[in-house]
mmCIF file of C-alpha atoms and ligand atoms in Angstrom:
data_model
loop_
_atom_site.group_PDB
_atom_site.id
_atom_site.type_symbol
_atom_site.label_atom_id
_atom_site.label_comp_id
_atom_site.label_asym_id
_atom_site.label_seq_id
_atom_site.Cartn_x
_atom_site.Cartn_y
_atom_site.Cartn_z
ATOM 1 C CA UNK M 27 -68.798 -0.966 34.492
ATOM 2 C CA UNK M 28 -69.592 2.672 35.216
ATOM 3 C CA UNK M 29 -68.015 6.248 34.139
ATOM 4 C CA UNK M 30 -68.513 9.748 34.611
ATOM 5 C CA UNK M 31 -70.705 11.684 32.203
ATOM 6 C CA UNK M 32 -71.473 15.299 31.841
ATOM 7 C CA UNK M 33 -73.552 15.176 28.640
ATOM 8 C CA UNK M 34 -75.210 13.316 25.650
ATOM 9 C CA UNK M 35 -75.746 15.392 23.050
ATOM 10 C CA UNK M 36 -78.083 13.995 20.116
ATOM 11 C CA UNK M 37 -78.198 15.154 16.644
ATOM 12 C CA UNK M 38 -74.545 16.534 16.398
ATOM 13 C CA UNK M 39 -73.413 17.441 12.944
ATOM 14 C CA UNK M 40 -69.794 18.580 13.692
ATOM 15 C CA UNK M 41 -68.437 15.857 15.396
ATOM 16 C CA UNK M 42 -67.592 13.244 12.262
ATOM 17 C CA UNK M 43 -69.653 12.116 9.267
ATOM 18 C CA UNK M 44 -73.230 11.935 9.484
ATOM 19 C CA UNK M 45 -75.856 12.289 12.371
ATOM 20 C CA UNK M 46 -74.071 11.335 15.715
ATOM 21 C CA UNK M 47 -74.523 11.229 19.548
ATOM 22 C CA UNK M 48 -72.008 12.459 21.052
ATOM 23 C CA UNK M 49 -70.913 11.599 24.477
ATOM 24 C CA UNK M 50 -68.869 14.004 26.765
ATOM 25 C CA UNK M 51 -66.588 12.306 29.473
ATOM 26 C CA UNK M 52 -65.789 14.433 32.471
ATOM 27 C CA UNK M 53 -62.136 15.133 33.262
ATOM 28 C CA UNK M 54 -59.633 16.621 31.374
ATOM 29 C CA UNK M 55 -55.277 16.423 32.302
ATOM 30 C CA UNK M 56 -55.286 19.576 29.834
ATOM 31 C CA UNK M 57 -56.109 22.895 31.228
ATOM 32 C CA UNK M 58 -56.006 24.990 27.909
ATOM 33 C CA UNK M 59 -56.888 28.777 28.712
ATOM 34 C CA UNK M 60 -58.993 28.806 25.943
ATOM 35 C CA UNK M 61 -61.366 25.895 27.011
ATOM 36 C CA UNK M 62 -65.229 26.741 26.342
ATOM 37 C CA UNK M 63 -66.107 23.597 28.315
ATOM 38 C CA UNK M 64 -64.807 24.458 31.557
ATOM 39 C CA UNK M 65 -67.207 21.761 33.681
ATOM 40 C CA UNK M 66 -65.396 19.137 31.338
ATOM 41 C CA UNK M 67 -62.084 19.471 33.121
ATOM 42 C CA UNK M 68 -62.766 18.267 36.952
ATOM 43 C CA UNK M 69 -62.569 14.203 37.301
ATOM 44 C CA UNK M 70 -65.583 14.087 39.390
ATOM 45 C CA UNK M 71 -69.656 15.365 39.774
ATOM 46 C CA UNK M 72 -69.492 19.254 40.737
ATOM 47 C CA UNK M 73 -72.199 20.983 42.045
ATOM 48 C CA UNK M 74 -73.126 24.848 40.722
ATOM 49 C CA UNK M 75 -75.699 27.394 41.161
ATOM 50 C CA UNK M 76 -76.914 29.194 38.152
ATOM 51 C CA UNK M 77 -79.346 32.431 37.795
ATOM 52 C CA UNK M 78 -82.464 31.448 36.205
ATOM 53 C CA UNK M 79 -84.791 34.430 34.840
ATOM 54 C CA UNK M 80 -88.460 33.767 34.788
ATOM 55 C CA UNK M 81 -90.690 36.850 33.890
ATOM 56 C CA UNK M 82 -87.507 39.424 35.310
ATOM 57 C CA UNK M 83 -87.625 37.340 39.061
ATOM 58 C CA UNK M 84 -83.669 35.840 39.546
ATOM 59 C CA UNK M 85 -84.314 31.960 40.847
ATOM 60 C CA UNK M 86 -81.021 30.112 42.039
ATOM 61 C CA UNK M 87 -80.741 26.820 40.998
ATOM 62 C CA UNK M 88 -78.474 24.143 42.029
ATOM 63 C CA UNK M 89 -77.253 21.615 39.260
ATOM 64 C CA UNK M 90 -75.212 18.590 39.327
ATOM 65 C CA UNK M 91 -72.390 18.717 36.503
ATOM 66 C CA UNK M 92 -71.625 15.067 35.871
ATOM 67 C CA UNK M 93 -73.077 11.529 36.727
ATOM 68 C CA UNK M 94 -71.971 8.100 36.872
ATOM 69 C CA UNK M 95 -73.480 6.026 34.501
ATOM 70 C CA UNK M 96 -73.456 2.254 33.427
ATOM 71 C CA UNK M 97 -72.016 1.141 29.663
ATOM 72 C CA UNK M 98 -75.569 -0.035 29.443
ATOM 73 C CA UNK M 99 -77.621 3.276 30.585
ATOM 74 C CA UNK M 100 -75.208 4.960 27.926
ATOM 75 C CA UNK M 101 -75.955 2.572 25.087
ATOM 76 C CA UNK M 102 -79.685 3.001 25.850
ATOM 77 C CA UNK M 103 -79.376 6.557 25.030
ATOM 78 C CA UNK M 104 -76.841 5.683 22.010
ATOM 79 C CA UNK M 105 -79.060 2.870 20.344
ATOM 80 C CA UNK M 106 -82.754 5.574 20.658
ATOM 81 C CA UNK M 107 -80.939 7.081 17.254
ATOM 82 C CA UNK M 108 -79.718 4.251 15.809
ATOM 83 C CA UNK M 109 -81.921 4.859 12.721
ATOM 84 C CA UNK M 110 -80.635 8.214 11.948
ATOM 85 C CA UNK M 111 -77.151 6.657 12.155
ATOM 86 C CA UNK M 112 -78.199 4.278 9.239
ATOM 87 C CA UNK M 113 -79.785 6.984 7.477
ATOM 88 C CA UNK M 114 -77.416 9.768 7.443
ATOM 89 C CA UNK M 115 -74.106 7.531 8.017
ATOM 90 C CA UNK M 116 -73.682 8.490 11.441
ATOM 91 C CA UNK M 117 -72.654 7.184 14.371
ATOM 92 C CA UNK M 118 -71.620 8.090 17.925
ATOM 93 C CA UNK M 119 -68.563 10.603 19.040
ATOM 94 C CA UNK M 120 -66.833 9.994 22.486
ATOM 95 C CA UNK M 121 -65.624 13.502 23.319
ATOM 96 C CA UNK M 122 -65.087 15.461 26.553
ATOM 97 C CA UNK M 123 -63.003 16.167 28.454
ATOM 98 C CA UNK M 124 -60.634 13.417 27.519
ATOM 99 C CA UNK M 125 -62.402 10.266 26.862
ATOM 100 C CA UNK M 126 -59.091 8.512 27.200
ATOM 101 C CA UNK M 127 -58.941 8.938 31.145
ATOM 102 C CA UNK M 128 -61.506 7.190 31.454
ATOM 103 C CA UNK M 129 -60.212 4.372 28.993
ATOM 104 C CA UNK M 130 -61.660 0.937 30.605
ATOM 105 C CA UNK M 131 -65.067 2.604 30.626
ATOM 106 C CA UNK M 132 -64.066 4.164 27.037
ATOM 107 C CA UNK M 133 -63.369 0.751 26.215
ATOM 108 C CA UNK M 134 -66.657 -1.099 27.157
ATOM 109 C CA UNK M 135 -68.828 1.257 25.061
ATOM 110 C CA UNK M 136 -66.597 1.335 22.203
ATOM 111 C CA UNK M 137 -66.818 -2.586 22.229
ATOM 112 C CA UNK M 138 -70.819 -2.272 22.926
ATOM 113 C CA UNK M 139 -70.943 -0.013 19.709
ATOM 114 C CA UNK M 140 -68.742 -2.406 17.535
ATOM 115 C CA UNK M 141 -71.003 -5.263 18.703
ATOM 116 C CA UNK M 142 -74.058 -3.237 16.861
ATOM 117 C CA UNK M 143 -72.070 -1.805 14.185
ATOM 118 C CA UNK M 144 -72.438 1.703 14.832
ATOM 119 C CA UNK M 145 -69.337 3.921 13.780
ATOM 120 C CA UNK M 146 -67.325 5.216 16.476
ATOM 121 C CA UNK M 147 -65.767 8.669 16.816
ATOM 122 C CA UNK M 148 -62.747 9.573 19.461
ATOM 123 C CA UNK M 149 -62.570 13.239 20.021
ATOM 124 C CA UNK M 150 -59.308 13.307 21.543
ATOM 125 C CA UNK M 151 -55.849 15.146 22.949
ATOM 126 C CA UNK M 152 -54.030 12.060 22.321
ATOM 127 C CA UNK M 153 -52.537 12.560 25.860
ATOM 128 C CA UNK M 154 -52.516 9.056 26.964
ATOM 129 C CA UNK M 155 -49.625 6.445 27.472
ATOM 130 C CA UNK M 156 -49.441 4.235 24.022
ATOM 131 C CA UNK M 157 -50.729 1.044 26.161
ATOM 132 C CA UNK M 158 -53.750 2.787 26.447
ATOM 133 C CA UNK M 159 -53.872 4.040 22.768
ATOM 134 C CA UNK M 160 -52.887 0.530 21.418
ATOM 135 C CA UNK M 161 -55.928 -0.782 23.272
ATOM 136 C CA UNK M 162 -58.709 1.336 22.012
ATOM 137 C CA UNK M 163 -57.251 2.249 18.714
ATOM 138 C CA UNK M 164 -59.186 -0.597 16.821
ATOM 139 C CA UNK M 165 -62.305 -0.046 18.307
ATOM 140 C CA UNK M 166 -62.143 3.568 16.756
ATOM 141 C CA UNK M 167 -63.420 4.072 13.077
ATOM 142 C CA UNK M 168 -62.099 7.742 13.587
ATOM 143 C CA UNK M 169 -60.175 9.927 15.055
ATOM 144 C CA UNK M 170 -60.643 13.730 15.391
ATOM 145 C CA UNK M 171 -57.201 14.163 16.741
ATOM 146 C CA UNK M 172 -56.595 17.770 18.760
ATOM 147 C CA UNK M 173 -53.262 19.736 17.531
ATOM 148 C CA UNK M 174 -53.126 23.017 20.088
ATOM 149 C CA UNK M 175 -49.406 24.343 19.634
ATOM 150 C CA UNK M 176 -46.310 22.690 17.688
ATOM 151 C CA UNK M 177 -43.998 24.484 19.874
ATOM 152 C CA UNK M 178 -43.378 22.043 23.226
ATOM 153 C CA UNK M 179 -42.732 25.245 25.667
ATOM 154 C CA UNK M 180 -46.007 27.167 24.402
ATOM 155 C CA UNK M 181 -47.852 23.886 24.790
ATOM 156 C CA UNK M 182 -46.974 23.635 28.344
ATOM 157 C CA UNK M 183 -47.695 27.195 29.091
ATOM 158 C CA UNK M 184 -51.202 27.411 27.559
ATOM 159 C CA UNK M 185 -52.287 23.773 28.631
ATOM 160 C CA UNK M 186 -49.978 22.467 31.651
ATOM 161 C CA UNK M 187 -48.675 19.268 29.619
ATOM 162 C CA UNK M 188 -45.634 18.928 26.973
ATOM 163 C CA UNK M 189 -46.811 18.005 23.596
ATOM 164 C CA UNK M 190 -44.251 15.330 22.948
ATOM 165 C CA UNK M 191 -46.819 12.222 24.007
ATOM 166 C CA UNK M 192 -49.805 14.145 21.935
ATOM 167 C CA UNK M 193 -47.217 13.912 18.868
ATOM 168 C CA UNK M 194 -45.668 10.523 19.736
ATOM 169 C CA UNK M 195 -49.105 8.962 19.812
ATOM 170 C CA UNK M 196 -50.640 10.634 16.713
ATOM 171 C CA UNK M 197 -47.687 9.352 14.750
ATOM 172 C CA UNK M 198 -48.457 5.998 16.131
ATOM 173 C CA UNK M 199 -51.681 6.159 15.134
ATOM 174 C CA UNK M 200 -50.871 7.466 11.545
ATOM 175 C CA UNK M 201 -48.115 4.732 11.248
ATOM 176 C CA UNK M 202 -50.763 2.489 12.353
ATOM 177 C CA UNK M 203 -53.059 3.327 9.786
ATOM 178 C CA UNK M 204 -55.509 4.582 11.882
ATOM 179 C CA UNK M 205 -58.444 7.022 9.944
ATOM 180 C CA UNK M 206 -57.329 10.758 11.479
ATOM 181 C CA UNK M 207 -58.518 14.437 10.758
ATOM 182 C CA UNK M 208 -57.115 16.880 12.364
ATOM 183 C CA UNK M 209 -58.965 19.248 14.374
ATOM 184 C CA UNK M 210 -57.078 22.394 15.444
ATOM 185 C CA UNK M 211 -58.657 25.603 17.454
ATOM 186 C CA UNK M 212 -57.882 28.739 16.204
ATOM 187 C CA UNK M 213 -56.820 31.131 19.463
ATOM 188 C CA UNK M 214 -55.921 34.276 18.963
ATOM 189 C CA UNK M 215 -52.623 35.653 19.875
ATOM 190 C CA UNK M 216 -51.329 31.744 20.377
ATOM 191 C CA UNK M 217 -51.188 29.627 17.557
ATOM 192 C CA UNK M 218 -52.704 31.957 14.805
ATOM 193 C CA UNK M 219 -49.620 33.183 13.626
ATOM 194 C CA UNK M 220 -48.872 32.408 9.940
ATOM 195 C CA UNK M 221 -45.219 30.966 10.821
ATOM 196 C CA UNK M 222 -47.223 28.423 13.378
ATOM 197 C CA UNK M 223 -49.475 27.648 11.004
ATOM 198 C CA UNK M 224 -46.707 26.956 7.923
ATOM 199 C CA UNK M 225 -45.078 24.766 10.648
ATOM 200 C CA UNK M 226 -47.754 22.398 11.539
ATOM 201 C CA UNK M 227 -48.405 22.144 7.753
ATOM 202 C CA UNK M 228 -45.061 21.289 7.244
ATOM 203 C CA UNK M 229 -45.179 18.998 10.071
ATOM 204 C CA UNK M 230 -48.485 17.133 8.728
ATOM 205 C CA UNK M 231 -46.723 16.709 5.040
ATOM 206 C CA UNK M 232 -43.493 15.520 6.504
ATOM 207 C CA UNK M 233 -44.935 13.144 9.390
ATOM 208 C CA UNK M 234 -48.527 12.435 8.675
ATOM 209 C CA UNK M 235 -48.785 11.663 4.860
ATOM 210 C CA UNK M 236 -52.079 10.395 4.683
ATOM 211 C CA UNK M 237 -53.721 12.943 6.930
ATOM 212 C CA UNK M 238 -55.548 15.181 4.114
ATOM 213 C CA UNK M 239 -58.307 16.415 6.320
ATOM 214 C CA UNK M 240 -58.265 19.454 9.096
ATOM 215 C CA UNK M 241 -61.029 20.822 11.027
ATOM 216 C CA UNK M 242 -60.433 24.716 11.703
ATOM 217 C CA UNK M 243 -62.630 25.574 14.841
ATOM 218 C CA UNK M 244 -62.568 29.240 15.874
ATOM 219 C CA UNK M 245 -61.966 30.199 19.778
ATOM 220 C CA UNK M 246 -65.336 31.604 21.085
ATOM 221 C CA UNK M 247 -65.660 33.592 24.598
ATOM 222 C CA UNK M 248 -68.741 32.358 24.958
ATOM 223 C CA UNK M 249 -68.135 30.243 27.699
ATOM 224 C CA UNK M 250 -67.382 33.478 30.680
ATOM 225 C CA UNK M 251 -70.572 32.365 32.414
ATOM 226 C CA UNK M 252 -69.572 28.873 32.808
ATOM 227 C CA UNK M 253 -66.251 29.880 34.458
ATOM 228 C CA UNK M 254 -67.869 32.255 36.811
ATOM 229 C CA UNK M 255 -70.539 29.391 37.821
ATOM 230 C CA UNK M 256 -67.812 27.111 38.081
ATOM 231 C CA UNK M 257 -65.328 29.111 39.880
ATOM 232 C CA UNK M 258 -62.667 28.836 37.327
ATOM 233 C CA UNK M 259 -60.182 31.951 36.039
ATOM 234 C CA UNK M 260 -60.891 32.635 33.198
ATOM 235 C CA UNK M 261 -57.693 33.887 31.380
ATOM 236 C CA UNK M 262 -58.747 34.533 28.009
ATOM 237 C CA UNK M 263 -61.823 36.922 28.770
ATOM 238 C CA UNK M 264 -60.308 39.914 27.054
ATOM 239 C CA UNK M 265 -59.751 37.796 23.716
ATOM 240 C CA UNK M 266 -61.523 38.583 20.553
ATOM 241 C CA UNK M 267 -62.593 35.639 18.285
ATOM 242 C CA UNK M 268 -60.479 35.463 15.025
ATOM 243 C CA UNK M 269 -62.666 37.087 12.327
ATOM 244 C CA UNK M 270 -64.143 35.201 8.815
ATOM 245 C CA UNK M 271 -61.072 36.629 6.988
ATOM 246 C CA UNK M 272 -58.287 35.308 9.039
ATOM 247 C CA UNK M 273 -60.198 31.998 9.148
ATOM 248 C CA UNK M 274 -60.273 32.077 5.343
ATOM 249 C CA UNK M 275 -56.706 32.878 5.422
ATOM 250 C CA UNK M 276 -55.422 29.842 7.447
ATOM 251 C CA UNK M 277 -57.978 27.127 5.605
ATOM 252 C CA UNK M 278 -56.555 28.854 2.214
ATOM 253 C CA UNK M 279 -52.632 27.988 3.419
ATOM 254 C CA UNK M 280 -53.964 24.345 4.385
ATOM 255 C CA UNK M 281 -55.660 23.657 0.705
ATOM 256 C CA UNK M 282 -53.157 25.156 -0.963
ATOM 257 C CA UNK M 283 -50.854 22.103 0.290
ATOM 258 C CA UNK M 284 -53.584 20.139 -0.663
ATOM 259 C CA UNK M 285 -55.694 19.385 2.730
ATOM 260 C CA UNK M 286 -59.470 19.461 2.423
ATOM 261 C CA UNK M 287 -60.402 22.056 5.401
ATOM 262 C CA UNK M 288 -63.231 22.290 7.364
ATOM 263 C CA UNK M 289 -64.475 25.528 9.129
ATOM 264 C CA UNK M 290 -66.567 24.275 12.290
ATOM 265 C CA UNK M 291 -65.851 20.691 12.339
HETATM 266 S S1 SF4 Y 10 -58.008 19.581 25.731
HETATM 267 FE FE1 SF4 Y 10 -60.226 20.123 25.552
HETATM 268 S S2 SF4 Y 10 -61.657 20.005 27.494
HETATM 269 FE FE2 SF4 Y 10 -59.526 19.521 27.735
HETATM 270 S S3 SF4 Y 10 -59.061 21.436 28.804
HETATM 271 FE FE3 SF4 Y 10 -58.477 21.552 26.703
HETATM 272 S S4 SF4 Y 10 -60.326 22.476 25.539
HETATM 273 FE FE4 SF4 Y 10 -60.597 21.749 27.721
#
């Protein structure tokens, strides 16, 4: 079986416990205004031209982003780091894009990891049918589950999709006893006000009583060159990154309510 992958990162330390290999799936059903991986969004290989400067001379380099790889090819890369997994309590993280969009390939890879006793983490938007979630969930040791906005209209405006399916799946995984860490990217002017943070805390405490860990991620405006290279409109180009003080205040709001919060994943 083959799947479309746009990157495989070794020694990842922010995508779950221990030292990990993160496999990035290409293709995403959302179109978040703040996406810092615009190359992950389209479902197909893309060719981009990049400027490359050597000794003050600029070279134009054509690059293909996204490659169809077999399960064996990806597993071969993952297994190279097996010793680090054992020593650090790490494993593999499937990220994207949205890995659930290629769920047949994802299941194949998860099964291969399970057979090799490799810890599996799925970094997901949760935007998939419940049928897909059911097929995947027993093969995943940890879900890193994104919450982007509690209000459905705002969610639709900034991501292009409703949050209803995402919250239904999150609740389902929670009720099925899955291991979940919430990932919340703080986006200036969109989801960073205290009223929204308090709504989120109320929701987590009321509906997801077993969820105790939150990763706070900060919006970064470092992807401008990627937006230009991939010819995608950057609607956040004038936005500033949240400052450390604001992130600390948000962290404290969660901690006061009993959550363990990690800034930066
Ligand atoms: S869900 Fe992630 S990969 Fe998809 S558009 Fe949003 S930020 Fe980008």
